[in-house]
Every structure is written in structure tokens, then in C-alpha cells.
Coordinates of C-alpha atoms and ligand atoms in Angstrom, one line a residue:
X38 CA 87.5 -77.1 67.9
X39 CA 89.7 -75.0 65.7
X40 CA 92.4 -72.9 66.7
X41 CA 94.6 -70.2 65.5
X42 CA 97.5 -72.6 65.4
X43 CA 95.6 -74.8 63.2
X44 CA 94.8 -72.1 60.6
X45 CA 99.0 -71.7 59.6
X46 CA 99.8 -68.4 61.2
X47 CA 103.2 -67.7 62.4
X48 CA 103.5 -66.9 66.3
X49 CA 104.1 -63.3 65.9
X50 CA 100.3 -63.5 64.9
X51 CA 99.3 -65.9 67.5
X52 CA 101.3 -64.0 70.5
X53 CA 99.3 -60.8 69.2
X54 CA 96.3 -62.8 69.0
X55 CA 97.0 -64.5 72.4
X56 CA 97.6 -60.4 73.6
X57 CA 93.8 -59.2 72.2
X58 CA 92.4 -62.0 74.2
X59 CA 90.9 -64.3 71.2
X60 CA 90.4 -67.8 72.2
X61 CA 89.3 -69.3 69.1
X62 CA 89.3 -68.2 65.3
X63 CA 85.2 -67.3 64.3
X64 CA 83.5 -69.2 61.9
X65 CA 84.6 -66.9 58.8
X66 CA 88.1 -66.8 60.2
X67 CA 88.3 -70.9 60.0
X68 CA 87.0 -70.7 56.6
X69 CA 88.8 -67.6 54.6
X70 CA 92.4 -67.6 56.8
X71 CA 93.5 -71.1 55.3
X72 CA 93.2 -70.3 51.4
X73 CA 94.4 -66.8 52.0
X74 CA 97.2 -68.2 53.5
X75 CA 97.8 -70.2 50.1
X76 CA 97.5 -67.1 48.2
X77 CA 94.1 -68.3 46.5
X78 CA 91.8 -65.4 45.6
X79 CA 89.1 -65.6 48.4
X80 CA 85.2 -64.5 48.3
X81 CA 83.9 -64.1 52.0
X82 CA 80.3 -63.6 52.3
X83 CA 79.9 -62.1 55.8
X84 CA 79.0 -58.7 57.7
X85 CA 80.0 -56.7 60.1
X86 CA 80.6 -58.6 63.6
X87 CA 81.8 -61.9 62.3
X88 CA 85.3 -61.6 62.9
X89 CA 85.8 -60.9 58.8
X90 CA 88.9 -58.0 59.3
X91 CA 90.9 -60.4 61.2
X92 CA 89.6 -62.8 58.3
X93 CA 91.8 -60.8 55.7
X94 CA 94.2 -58.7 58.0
X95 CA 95.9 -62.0 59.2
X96 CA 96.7 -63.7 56.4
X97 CA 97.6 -60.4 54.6
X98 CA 99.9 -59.4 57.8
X99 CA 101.6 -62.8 57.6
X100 CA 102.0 -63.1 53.8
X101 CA 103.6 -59.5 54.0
X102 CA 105.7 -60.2 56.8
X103 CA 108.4 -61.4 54.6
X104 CA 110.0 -58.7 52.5
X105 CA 109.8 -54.3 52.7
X106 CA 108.1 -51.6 52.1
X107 CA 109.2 -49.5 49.1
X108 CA 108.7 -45.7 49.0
X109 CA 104.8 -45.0 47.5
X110 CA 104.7 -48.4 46.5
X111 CA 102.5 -50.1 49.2
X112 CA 102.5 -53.8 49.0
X113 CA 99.0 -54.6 50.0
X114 CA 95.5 -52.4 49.4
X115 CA 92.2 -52.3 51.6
X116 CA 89.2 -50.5 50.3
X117 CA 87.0 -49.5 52.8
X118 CA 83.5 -47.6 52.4
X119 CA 83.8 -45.4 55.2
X120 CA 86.3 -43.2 56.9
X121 CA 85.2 -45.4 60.3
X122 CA 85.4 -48.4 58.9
X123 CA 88.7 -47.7 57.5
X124 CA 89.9 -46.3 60.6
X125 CA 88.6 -49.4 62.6
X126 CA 90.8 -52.0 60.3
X127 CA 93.5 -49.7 61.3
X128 CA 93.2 -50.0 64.4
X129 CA 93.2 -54.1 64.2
X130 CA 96.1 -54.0 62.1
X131 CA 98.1 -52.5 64.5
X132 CA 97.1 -55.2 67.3
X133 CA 97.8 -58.0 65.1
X134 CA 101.0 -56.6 63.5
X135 CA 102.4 -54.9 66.5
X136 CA 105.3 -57.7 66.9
X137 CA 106.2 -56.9 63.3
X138 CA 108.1 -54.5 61.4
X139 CA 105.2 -53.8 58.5
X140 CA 104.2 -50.4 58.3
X141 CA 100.6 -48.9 57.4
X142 CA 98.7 -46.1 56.3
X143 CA 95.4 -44.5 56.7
X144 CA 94.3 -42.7 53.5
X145 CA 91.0 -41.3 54.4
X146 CA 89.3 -38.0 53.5
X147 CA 88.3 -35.1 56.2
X148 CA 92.4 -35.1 57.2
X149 CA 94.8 -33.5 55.7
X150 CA 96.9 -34.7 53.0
X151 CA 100.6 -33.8 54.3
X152 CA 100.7 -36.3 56.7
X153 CA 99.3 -39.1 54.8
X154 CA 102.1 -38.5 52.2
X155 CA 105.0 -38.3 54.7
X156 CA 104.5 -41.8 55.5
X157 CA 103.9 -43.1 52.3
X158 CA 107.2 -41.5 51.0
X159 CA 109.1 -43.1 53.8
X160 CA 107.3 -46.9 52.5
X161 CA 104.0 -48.2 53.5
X162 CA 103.4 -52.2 53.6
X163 CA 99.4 -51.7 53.7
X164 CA 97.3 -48.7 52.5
X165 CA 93.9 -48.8 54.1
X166 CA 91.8 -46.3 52.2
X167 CA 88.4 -45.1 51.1
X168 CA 88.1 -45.5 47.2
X169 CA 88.0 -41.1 46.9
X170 CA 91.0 -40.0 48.8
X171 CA 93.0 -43.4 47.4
X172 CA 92.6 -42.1 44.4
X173 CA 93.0 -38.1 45.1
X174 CA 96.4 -39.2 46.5
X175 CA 96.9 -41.8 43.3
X176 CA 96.2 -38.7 41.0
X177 CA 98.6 -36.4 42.5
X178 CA 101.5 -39.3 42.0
X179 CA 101.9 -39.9 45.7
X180 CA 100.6 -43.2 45.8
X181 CA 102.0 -46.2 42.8
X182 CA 99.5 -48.9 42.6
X183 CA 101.5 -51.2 40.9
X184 CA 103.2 -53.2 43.6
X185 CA 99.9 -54.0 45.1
X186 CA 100.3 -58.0 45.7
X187 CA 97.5 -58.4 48.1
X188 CA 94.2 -56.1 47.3
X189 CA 91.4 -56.7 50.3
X190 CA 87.8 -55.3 49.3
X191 CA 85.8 -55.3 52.4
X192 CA 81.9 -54.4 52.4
X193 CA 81.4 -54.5 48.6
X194 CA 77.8 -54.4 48.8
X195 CA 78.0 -50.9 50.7
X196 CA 80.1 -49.9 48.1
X197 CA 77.9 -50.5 45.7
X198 CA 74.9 -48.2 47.4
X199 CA 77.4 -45.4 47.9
X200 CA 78.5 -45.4 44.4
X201 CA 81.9 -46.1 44.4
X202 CA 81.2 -49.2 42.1
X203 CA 83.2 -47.1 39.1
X204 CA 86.0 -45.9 41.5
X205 CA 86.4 -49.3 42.4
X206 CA 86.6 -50.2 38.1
X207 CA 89.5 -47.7 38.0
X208 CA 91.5 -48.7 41.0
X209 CA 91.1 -52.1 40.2
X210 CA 92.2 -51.5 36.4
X211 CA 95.6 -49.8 37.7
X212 CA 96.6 -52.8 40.0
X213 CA 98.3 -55.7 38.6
X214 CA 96.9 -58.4 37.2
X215 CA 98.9 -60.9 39.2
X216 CA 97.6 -60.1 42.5
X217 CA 95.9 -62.0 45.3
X218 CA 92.3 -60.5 46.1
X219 CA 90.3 -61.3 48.9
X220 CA 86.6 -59.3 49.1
X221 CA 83.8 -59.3 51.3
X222 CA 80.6 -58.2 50.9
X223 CA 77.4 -59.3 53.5
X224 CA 75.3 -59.3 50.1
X225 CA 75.6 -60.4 46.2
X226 CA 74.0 -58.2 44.5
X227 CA 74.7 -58.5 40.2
X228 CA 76.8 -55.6 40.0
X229 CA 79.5 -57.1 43.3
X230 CA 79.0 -60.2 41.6
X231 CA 79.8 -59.0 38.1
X232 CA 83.2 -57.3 39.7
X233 CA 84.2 -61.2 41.3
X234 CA 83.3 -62.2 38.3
X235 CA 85.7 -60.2 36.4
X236 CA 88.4 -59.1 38.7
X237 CA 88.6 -62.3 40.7
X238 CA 90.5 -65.3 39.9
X239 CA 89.0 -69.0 40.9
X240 CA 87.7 -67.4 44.2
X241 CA 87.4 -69.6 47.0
X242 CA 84.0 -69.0 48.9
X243 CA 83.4 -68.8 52.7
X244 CA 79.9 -67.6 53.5
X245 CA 78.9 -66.9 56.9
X246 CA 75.6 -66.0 57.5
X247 CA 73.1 -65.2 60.0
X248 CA 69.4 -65.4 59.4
X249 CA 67.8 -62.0 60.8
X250 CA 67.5 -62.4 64.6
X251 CA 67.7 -60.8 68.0
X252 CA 69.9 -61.9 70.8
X253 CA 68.1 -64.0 73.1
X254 CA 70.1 -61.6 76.0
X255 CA 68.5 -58.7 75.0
X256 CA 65.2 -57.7 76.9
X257 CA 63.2 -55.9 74.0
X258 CA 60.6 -53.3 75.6
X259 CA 57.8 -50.9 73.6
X260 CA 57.1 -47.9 75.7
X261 CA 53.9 -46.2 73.7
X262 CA 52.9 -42.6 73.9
X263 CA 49.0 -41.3 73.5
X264 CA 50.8 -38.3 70.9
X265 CA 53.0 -38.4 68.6
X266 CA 54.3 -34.9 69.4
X267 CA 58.1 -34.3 69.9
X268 CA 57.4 -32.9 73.2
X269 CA 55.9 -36.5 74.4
X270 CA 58.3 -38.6 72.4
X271 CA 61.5 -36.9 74.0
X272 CA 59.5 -36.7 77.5
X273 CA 59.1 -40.7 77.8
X274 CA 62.8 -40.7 76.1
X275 CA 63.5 -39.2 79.4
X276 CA 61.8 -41.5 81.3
X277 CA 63.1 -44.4 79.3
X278 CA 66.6 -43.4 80.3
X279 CA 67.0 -42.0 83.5
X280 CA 66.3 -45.2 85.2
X281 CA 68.5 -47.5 87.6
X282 CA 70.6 -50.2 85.2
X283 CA 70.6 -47.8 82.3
X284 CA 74.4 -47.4 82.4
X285 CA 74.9 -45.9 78.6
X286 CA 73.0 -46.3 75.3
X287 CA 72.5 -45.6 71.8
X288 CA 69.5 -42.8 70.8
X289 CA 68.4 -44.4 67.1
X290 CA 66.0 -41.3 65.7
X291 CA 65.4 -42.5 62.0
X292 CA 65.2 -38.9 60.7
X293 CA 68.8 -36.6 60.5
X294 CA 67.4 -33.5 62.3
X295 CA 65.6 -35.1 65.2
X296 CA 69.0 -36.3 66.5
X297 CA 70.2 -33.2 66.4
X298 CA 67.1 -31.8 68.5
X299 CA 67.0 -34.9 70.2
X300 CA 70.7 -34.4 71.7
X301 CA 70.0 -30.8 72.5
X302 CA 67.1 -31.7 74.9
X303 CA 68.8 -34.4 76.3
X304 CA 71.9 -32.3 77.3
X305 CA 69.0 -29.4 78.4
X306 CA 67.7 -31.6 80.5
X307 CA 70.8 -32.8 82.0
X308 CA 72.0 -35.6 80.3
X309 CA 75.5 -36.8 78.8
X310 CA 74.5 -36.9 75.4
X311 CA 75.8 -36.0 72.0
X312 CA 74.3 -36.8 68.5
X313 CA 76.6 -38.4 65.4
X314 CA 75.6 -38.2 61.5
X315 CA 76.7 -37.1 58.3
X316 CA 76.5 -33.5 58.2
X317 CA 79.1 -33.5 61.1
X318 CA 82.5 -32.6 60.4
X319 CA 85.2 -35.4 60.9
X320 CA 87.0 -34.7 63.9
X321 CA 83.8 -34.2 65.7
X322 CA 82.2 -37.7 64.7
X323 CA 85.6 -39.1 65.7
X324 CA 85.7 -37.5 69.0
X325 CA 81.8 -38.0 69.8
X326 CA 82.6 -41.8 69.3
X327 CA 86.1 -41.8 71.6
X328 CA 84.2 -40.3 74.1
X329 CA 81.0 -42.5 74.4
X330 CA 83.9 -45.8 73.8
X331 CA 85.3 -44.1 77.0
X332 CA 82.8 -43.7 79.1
X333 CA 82.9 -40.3 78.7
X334 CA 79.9 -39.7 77.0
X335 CA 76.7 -41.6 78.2
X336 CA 74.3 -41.4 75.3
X337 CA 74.6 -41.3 71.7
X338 CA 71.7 -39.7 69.7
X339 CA 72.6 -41.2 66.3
X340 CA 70.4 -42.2 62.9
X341 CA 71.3 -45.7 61.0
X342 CA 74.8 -44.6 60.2
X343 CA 75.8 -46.0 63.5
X344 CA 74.4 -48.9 63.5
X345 CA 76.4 -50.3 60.6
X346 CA 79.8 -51.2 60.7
X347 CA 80.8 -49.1 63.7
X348 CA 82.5 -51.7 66.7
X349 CA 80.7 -50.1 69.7
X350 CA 81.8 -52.6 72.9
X351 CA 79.2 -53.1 75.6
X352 CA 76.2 -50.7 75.2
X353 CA 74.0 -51.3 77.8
X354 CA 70.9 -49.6 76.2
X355 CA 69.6 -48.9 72.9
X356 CA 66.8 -46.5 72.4
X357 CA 64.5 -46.4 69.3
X358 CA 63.1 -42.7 69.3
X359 CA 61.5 -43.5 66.5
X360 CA 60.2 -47.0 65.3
X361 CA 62.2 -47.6 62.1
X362 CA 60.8 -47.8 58.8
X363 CA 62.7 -50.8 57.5
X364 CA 62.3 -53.6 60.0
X365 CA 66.4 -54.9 59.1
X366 CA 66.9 -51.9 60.8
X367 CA 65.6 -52.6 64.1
X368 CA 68.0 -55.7 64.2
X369 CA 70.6 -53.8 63.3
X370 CA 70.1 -51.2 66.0
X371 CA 69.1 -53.7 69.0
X372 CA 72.1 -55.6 67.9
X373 CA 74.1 -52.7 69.4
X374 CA 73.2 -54.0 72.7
X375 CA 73.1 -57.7 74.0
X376 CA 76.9 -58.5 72.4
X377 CA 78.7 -61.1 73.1
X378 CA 76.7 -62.9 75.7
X379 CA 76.1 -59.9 77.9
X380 CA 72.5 -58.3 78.9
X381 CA 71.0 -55.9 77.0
X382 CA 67.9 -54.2 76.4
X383 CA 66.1 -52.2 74.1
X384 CA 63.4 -49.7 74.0
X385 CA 61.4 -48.2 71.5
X386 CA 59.3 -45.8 71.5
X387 CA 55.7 -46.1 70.0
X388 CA 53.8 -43.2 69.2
X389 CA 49.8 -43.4 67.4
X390 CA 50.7 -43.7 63.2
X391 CA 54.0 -46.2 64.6
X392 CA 51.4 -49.4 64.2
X393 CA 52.5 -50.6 60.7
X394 CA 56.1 -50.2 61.0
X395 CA 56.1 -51.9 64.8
X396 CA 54.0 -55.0 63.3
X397 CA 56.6 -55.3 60.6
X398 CA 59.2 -55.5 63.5
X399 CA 57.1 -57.5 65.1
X400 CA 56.7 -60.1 62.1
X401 CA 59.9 -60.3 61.5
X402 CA 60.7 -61.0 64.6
X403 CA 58.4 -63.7 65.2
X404 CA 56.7 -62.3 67.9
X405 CA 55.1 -59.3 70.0
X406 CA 57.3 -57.2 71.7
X407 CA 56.3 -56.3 75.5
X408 CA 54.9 -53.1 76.9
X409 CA 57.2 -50.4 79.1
X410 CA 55.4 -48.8 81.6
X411 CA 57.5 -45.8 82.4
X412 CA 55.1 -43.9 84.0
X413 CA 52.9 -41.1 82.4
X414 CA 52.2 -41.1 78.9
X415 CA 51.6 -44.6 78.0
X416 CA 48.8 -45.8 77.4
X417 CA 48.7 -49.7 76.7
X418 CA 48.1 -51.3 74.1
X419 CA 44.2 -52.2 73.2
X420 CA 43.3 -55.4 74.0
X421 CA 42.2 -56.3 70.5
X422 CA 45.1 -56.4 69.2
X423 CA 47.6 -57.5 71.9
X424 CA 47.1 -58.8 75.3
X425 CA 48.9 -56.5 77.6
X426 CA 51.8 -57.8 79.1
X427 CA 52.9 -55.7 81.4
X428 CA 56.8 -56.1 82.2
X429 CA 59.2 -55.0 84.2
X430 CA 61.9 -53.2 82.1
X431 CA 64.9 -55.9 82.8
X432 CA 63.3 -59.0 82.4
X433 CA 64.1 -61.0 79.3
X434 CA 62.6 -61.8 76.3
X435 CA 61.3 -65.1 74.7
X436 CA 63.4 -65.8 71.8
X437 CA 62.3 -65.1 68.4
X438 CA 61.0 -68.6 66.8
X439 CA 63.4 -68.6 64.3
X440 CA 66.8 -67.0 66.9
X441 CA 69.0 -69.6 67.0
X442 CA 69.6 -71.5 70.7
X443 CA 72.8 -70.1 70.9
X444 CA 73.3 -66.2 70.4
X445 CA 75.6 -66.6 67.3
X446 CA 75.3 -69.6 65.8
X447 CA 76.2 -68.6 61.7
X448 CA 75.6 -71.0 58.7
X449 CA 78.5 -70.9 57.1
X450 CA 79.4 -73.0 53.5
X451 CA 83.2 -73.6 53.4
X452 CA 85.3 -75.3 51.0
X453 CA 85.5 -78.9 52.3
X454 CA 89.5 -78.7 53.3
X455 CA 88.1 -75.8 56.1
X456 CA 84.0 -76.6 56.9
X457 CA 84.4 -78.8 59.6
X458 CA 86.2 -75.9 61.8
X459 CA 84.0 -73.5 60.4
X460 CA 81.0 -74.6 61.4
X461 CA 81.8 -74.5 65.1
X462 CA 80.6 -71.1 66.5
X463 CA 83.0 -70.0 68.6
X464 CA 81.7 -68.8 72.0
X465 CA 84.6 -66.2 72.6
X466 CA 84.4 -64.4 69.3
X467 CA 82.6 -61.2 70.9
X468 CA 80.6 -60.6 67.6
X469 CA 77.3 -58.3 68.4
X470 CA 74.7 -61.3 69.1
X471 CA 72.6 -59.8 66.6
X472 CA 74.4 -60.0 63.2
X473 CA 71.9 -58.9 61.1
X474 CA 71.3 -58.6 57.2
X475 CA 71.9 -55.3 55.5
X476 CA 68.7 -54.1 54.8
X477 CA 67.8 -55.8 51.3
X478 CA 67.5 -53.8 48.4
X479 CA 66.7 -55.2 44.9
X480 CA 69.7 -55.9 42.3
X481 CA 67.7 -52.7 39.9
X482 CA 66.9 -50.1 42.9
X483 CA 70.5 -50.9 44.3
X484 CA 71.8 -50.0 40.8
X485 CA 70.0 -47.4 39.8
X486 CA 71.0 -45.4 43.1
X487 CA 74.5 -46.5 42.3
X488 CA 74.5 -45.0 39.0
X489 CA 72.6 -41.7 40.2
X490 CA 74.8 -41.4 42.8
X491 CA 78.2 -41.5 41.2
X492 CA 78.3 -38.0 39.9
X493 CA 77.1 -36.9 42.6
X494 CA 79.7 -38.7 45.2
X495 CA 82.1 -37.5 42.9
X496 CA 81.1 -33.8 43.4
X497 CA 80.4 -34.5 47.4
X498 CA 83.3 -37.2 48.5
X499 CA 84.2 -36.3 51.7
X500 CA 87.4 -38.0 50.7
X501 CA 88.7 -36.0 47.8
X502 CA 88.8 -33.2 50.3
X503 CA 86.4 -30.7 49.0
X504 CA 83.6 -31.3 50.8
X505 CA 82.9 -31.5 54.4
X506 CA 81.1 -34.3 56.5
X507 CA 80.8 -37.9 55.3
X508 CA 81.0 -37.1 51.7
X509 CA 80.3 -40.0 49.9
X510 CA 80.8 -41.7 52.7
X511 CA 76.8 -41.7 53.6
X512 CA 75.3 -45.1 53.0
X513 CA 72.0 -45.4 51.0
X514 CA 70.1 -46.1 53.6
X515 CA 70.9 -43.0 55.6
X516 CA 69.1 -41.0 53.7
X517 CA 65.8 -43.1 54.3
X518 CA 63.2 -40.8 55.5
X519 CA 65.7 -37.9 56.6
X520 CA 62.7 -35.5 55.7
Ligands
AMP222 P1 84.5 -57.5 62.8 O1 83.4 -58.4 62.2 O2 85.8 -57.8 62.1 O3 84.1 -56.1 62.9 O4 84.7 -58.0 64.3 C1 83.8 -57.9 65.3 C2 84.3 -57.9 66.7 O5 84.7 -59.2 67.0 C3 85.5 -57.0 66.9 O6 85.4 -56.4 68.1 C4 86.7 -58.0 67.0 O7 87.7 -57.5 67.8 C5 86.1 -59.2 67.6 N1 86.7 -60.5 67.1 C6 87.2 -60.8 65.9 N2 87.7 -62.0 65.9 C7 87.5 -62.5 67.1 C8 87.9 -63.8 67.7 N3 88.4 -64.8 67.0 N4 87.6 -63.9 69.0 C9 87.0 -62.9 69.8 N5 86.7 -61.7 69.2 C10 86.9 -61.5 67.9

């Protein structure tokens, strides 16, 4: 078994690590913490969940940790694709660095500026930013690019579907050519690999993957309606939720105006429930998600957006309003539930038309999911096509033919100094059990969206300020089916 100890971080970093409670480094940590150490270029292939920003904020914390920050001259960039995402590296940089003296800042859009350029005058260590605001504040000469030793590209792939593929050209053409990089992506497509290709040097490569399953801890439930009218979806929604053992959850509606008109019923009706997506101002996506992370807010009515790269601990429920059109998706929504080793369950709703889309789930799963019965409203399934199984809505599943015996068990491909400790899963690590694969697009689609969406995240980036909401912060697949 590998340790932290073993990887060659200091014990500032292993005190903080000891303080967050991590036993054991995950399988990506093993395999990218060693050569970053070294200073080698590193190429992770991982997703969200695996432990990859402690993967690059370690090393980059301890390779820092000698020497000062200099007034708008950070000493280390990391890109993020989202303002969340971006806000959550943040937040583990300041538990792993907290018995240091290095110094960070957020430059995200939706904020105001002043702030962001008080503390880079004073000398920031680390900007963590969004490619449009980086470069907002880069323009306006309060941010110099070119003492940037370490340069950390996380979620390259998401990059790519939001279009900030040419942002990324620009920053990367301002850095300096001596530089360590270190970028992550879940995905290859030709356009991140073209970017490794020529901004990289003699990358090392960790890949972690996870083939597309469903933790065996999560109880997976179908409760079908006879109608697909909103009026009978959101009525067995109800009945879905308001049960004993349903202690929060997440509301997954695949279209953008049905979790808005989802949360309104909800709270109509009595419930603790507030939606989160694009079109919603900053301050009120962040508060929404402080609130449900405290306990303050019971359900979250969300679309996709919040199923990806968003660090929700311990949901106890996650709801499918809608069955979603893109099976990935459905992994990546259960997966909110069910993490680390605790129960979960999921329930999604089935309505007449839902057939195709739930046999896709259902195939990719391996097998048939079981029937709710909630009371009124749902009808079973013929006998046809599916024996009937009646359950109970806490007992657990069967596991997926091809889930793995344990709930994260990732293949990973490490450089032969750091495999051995990287293929042992680590049972602590706390990923979601379900890690699942971005939903795969081809290299051409992926491209052509990137290129048609440039000038247009140009004219709508949250992060340069003009605009309002998530800017070009909205993922490609967020606007799947939103009419
Ligand atoms: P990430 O993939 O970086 O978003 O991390 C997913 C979750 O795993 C976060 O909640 C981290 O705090 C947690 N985590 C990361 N590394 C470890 C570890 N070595 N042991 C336990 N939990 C971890």
C-alpha cells in the first residue's frame, strides 16, 4: 500500500493531509504526484472524483513552497472550465496549503474585479482562473503571465466543448516556454491532444479510468407513470420524495425550464427545494449549493450542469424527473448518490414515450432496473417486456455485469517507477462510486461546436464580466434537449 509519505511530500503537506482525514493517496495521486514532484511535464487522464486536484495541487503547493510571491506576477496558473470548479480547487488549496505561507487567488467572472486585483497587487503564489476573466484581468495589465513556472490545465476536454480551446492558444502563447505543465482531461479528443502535443514537453502519462458503471451501494428504482403530463410526473415526484429514509436529493430534469417549474411546485407543495442552472446569476448558484452542502436546503432541482464536476458529499437520493437522453448521463447523475461506500438510491421517473431512452440506460447498464411502487399512478411494466419485480424502494440492486467487485476499482496505466502503488484502489479516497465517462462525443461534432461556439463565448463569457449567468461557462451538453 502506498502512502503519502512515499510519494515525496514535505510534512506541512502530510500534516494537512493527515488534518482532511486522507488515509491513502488515490490511484491518480500515486501515479501523477511522483513525476510532478520531479518537475516532469505530466499528462493525467482522469475525471472528476478520482482525487486528480489533490493530483496537481500537492506537488504544485510543495514545489512552490520555496521562494515568494511577487506583485502581479503569480508563480503558478490553473485553468479551470467553470467558475465551480475553479472555486472548488480553491477551496482544496487552502486545506492542503494552510501550514504554508503561499498565497492564492480566485480569478473568476460573475465577481467583481476590485477585489481580485487587490490581492494580486499585494503577490499571488497561484492564480486559479477561468480562461475569460484570466485574460480580462491579463488585458487590463493586472495580471503578468510571465513568471508562471508551474501551469496546471484541469478538464481539457470540457474546455474544449465550451470553446475556450483558442483562449487556452493565447494564454498558453504568453507563458514561458520553460515552464512545468501538468493537464488533465477525462477524454483525448484530437484537438486536447494536438495542444499536449504542442505545448507539452515529454509528458509523463497516468491514466485512471473507470469503465461506465453504477455503484453496487446504490438501490436503482423506475417509478412509471400511465401519462406523461407534468401534472403526473411532478405528482409521483412527490411521492418519490416524501417518503421515510429520503433524507435529501438531487432533482435531475433534463430540460432547463422544467427545473425551474419543477422547484416551484416542490416548494408549493411544501418542500425545501431550490433549482440550479445557467441562466442563474452567480451569487445565487453559489448560495443554492452552500445551502443544500449544509443541510439547509433538502432538494436540489438541477439539469446536467450539476452532475459534472460539482463535489456534492453524501446525497442520499437522486431523482431522475426525466429519463435522460444520453445514457452517460444517468451514471453521472446516480453517481451523485452511493459515494464513497455509503447507501444510496435512485429514482427515475418513467412516463409512456421514456421506453427508448430507459432501454439505453438499461443496456448500458447491463441490466433491468426495478419497478417503484409509490402508490397511484404507476402502472407496471407489461409483462412482455419485463417481468415485474416489484421492490421495495431500499433494497439493493444486483450489480451491473460489467461494475467492478469493488465500488472504485480504476484501471490505471502508470509509468513503471509509480504502477505498482497506483493500481491499488484506495478504500478511503471518498471518490463518488460511480465515476463515470463524460458523455462521448466524436473528435468532428466536438470540434465543430468548439469552433461555433468561440465567438459566441466570446460575446457571452460570464467571465469577462459582461454577461450574466454561466457565460461560457455552460458545458456542451447542457444545452442537450433544453427545448
Ligand atoms: P476530485 O476528483 O479532486 O474532485 O476529488 C474527489 C473527492 O475525493 C473530493 O471530495 C476530495 O476531497 C476527495 N479526495 C481526494 N483525494 C483523496 C484521498 N486521497 N483520500 C480520500 N479522499 C480524497
Amino acid at each position: 500500500m502506498t502512502s503519502f509519505s512515499d510519494l515525496g511530500l514535505g510534512q506541512k503537506l502530510l500534516d494537512a493531509l493527515d488534518a482532511v482525514g486522507y488515509k491513502e493517496p488515490t490511484p491518480i495521486q500515486a501515479g501523477a504526484i511522483p513525476p510532478a514532484l520531479e518537475g516532469k511535464d505530466v499528462l493525467g487522464i482522469a475525471q472528476t472524483g478520482t482525487g486528480k486536484t489533490a493530483s496537481f495541487t500537492l506537488p504544485l503547493i510543495e514545489r512552490l513552497s520555496k521562494g515568494r510571491a511577487k506583485a502581479r506576477m503569480p508563480r503558478s496558473l490553473i485553468l479551470s472550465p467553470t467558475r465551480e470548479l475553479a472555486a472548488q480547487i480553491a477551496d482544496n488549496f487552502d486545506n492542503y496549503a494552510k501550514n504554508t505561507k503561499l498565497t492564492k487567488v480566485l480569478l473568476i467572472g460573475g465577481v467583481a474585479f476590485g477585489p481580485q486585483e487587490e490581492i494580486l497587487n499585494k503577490g499571488a503564489d497561484v492564480v486559479i482562473a477561468t480562461p475569460g476573466r484570466l485574460l480580462d484581468q491579463f488585458e487590463r495589465g493586472k495580471v503578468l503571465l510571465n513568471g508562471v513556472q508551474i501551469l496546471v490545465i484541469d478538464e481539457a476536454d470540457r474546455m474544449l466543448d465550451m470553446g475556450f480551446i483558442p483562449d487556452i492558444e493565447r494564454i498558453l502563447k504568453t507563458l514561458p516556454a520553460r515552464r512545468q505543465t501538468l493537464f488533465f482531461s477525462a477524454t483525448m479528443p484530437p484537438e486536447v491532444k494536438s495542444l499536449v502535443d504542442r505545448f507539452m514537453n515529454e509528458p509523463e502519462r497516468v491514466e485512471v479510468s473507470k469503465p461506465a458503471s453504477t455503484a453496487t451501494t446504490i438501490s436503482q428504482l423506475v417509478a412509471r407513470v400511465k401519462d406523461k403530463t407534468p401534472a403526473s410526473k411532478r405528482d409521483m415526484l412527490r411521492r418519490a420524495i416524501d417518503r421515510d429514509g429520503v433524507k435529501n436529493g438531487i432533482i435531475f430534469c433534463n430540460r432547463k425550464r422544467d427545473v425551474d417549474t419543477v422547484a416551484r411546485s416542490l416548494k408549493k407543495h411544501g418542500f425545501s427545494a431550490a433549482p440550479i442552472h445557467g441562466d442563474l446569476d452567480q451569487s445565487t448558484r453559489t448560495q443554492t449549493l452552500a445551502d443544500f452542502k449544509s443541510d439547509t436546503l433538502r432538494f436540489l432541482v438541477a439539469s446536467d450542469v450539476a452532475a459534472r464536476g460539482l463535489d456534492i458529499p453524501a446525497v442520499s437520493h437522486v431523482f431522475n424527473y426525466d429519463v435522460p437522453h444520453n445514457a452517460d448521463d444517468y451514471v453521472h447523475r446516480i453517481g451523485r448518490t452511493g459515494r464513497a461506500g455509503l447507501k444510496g438510491e435512485s429514482v427515475t421517473i418513467v412516463a409512456p414515450g421514456d421506453e427508448r431512452n430507459l432501454a439505453a440506460v438499461e443496456k448500458m447498464l447491463g441490466k433491468s432496473i426495478d419497478d417503484a411502487d409509490f402508490g397511484a399512478g404507476s402502472p407496471k411494466k407489461p409483462a412482455a417486456e419485463k417481468p415485474t419485480r416489484k421492490s421495495k424502494p431500499t433494497v439493493s440492486t444486483a450489480k451491473s455485469k460489467d461494475t467492478p467487485s469493488a465500488d472504485f476499482e480504476p484501471k490505471v496505466e502508470a509509468t513503471p517507477a509509480t504502477s505498482a502503488a497506483a493500481t491499488e484502489p484506495s478504500p478511503n479516497n471518498a471518490p463518488p462510486s460511480a465515476k463515470p465517462a463524460p458523455a462521448k462525443k466524436t473528435a468532428s461534432k466536438a470540434s465543430d461546436r468548439s469552433a461555433k461556439r468561440h465567438d459566441q463565448s466570446r460575446r457571452n463569457d460570464g467571465d469577462h464580466d459582461r454577461f450574466k449567468g454561466f457565460g461560457k461557462d455552460v458545458p456542451a451538453f447542457f444545452n442537450i434537449g433544453e427545448n
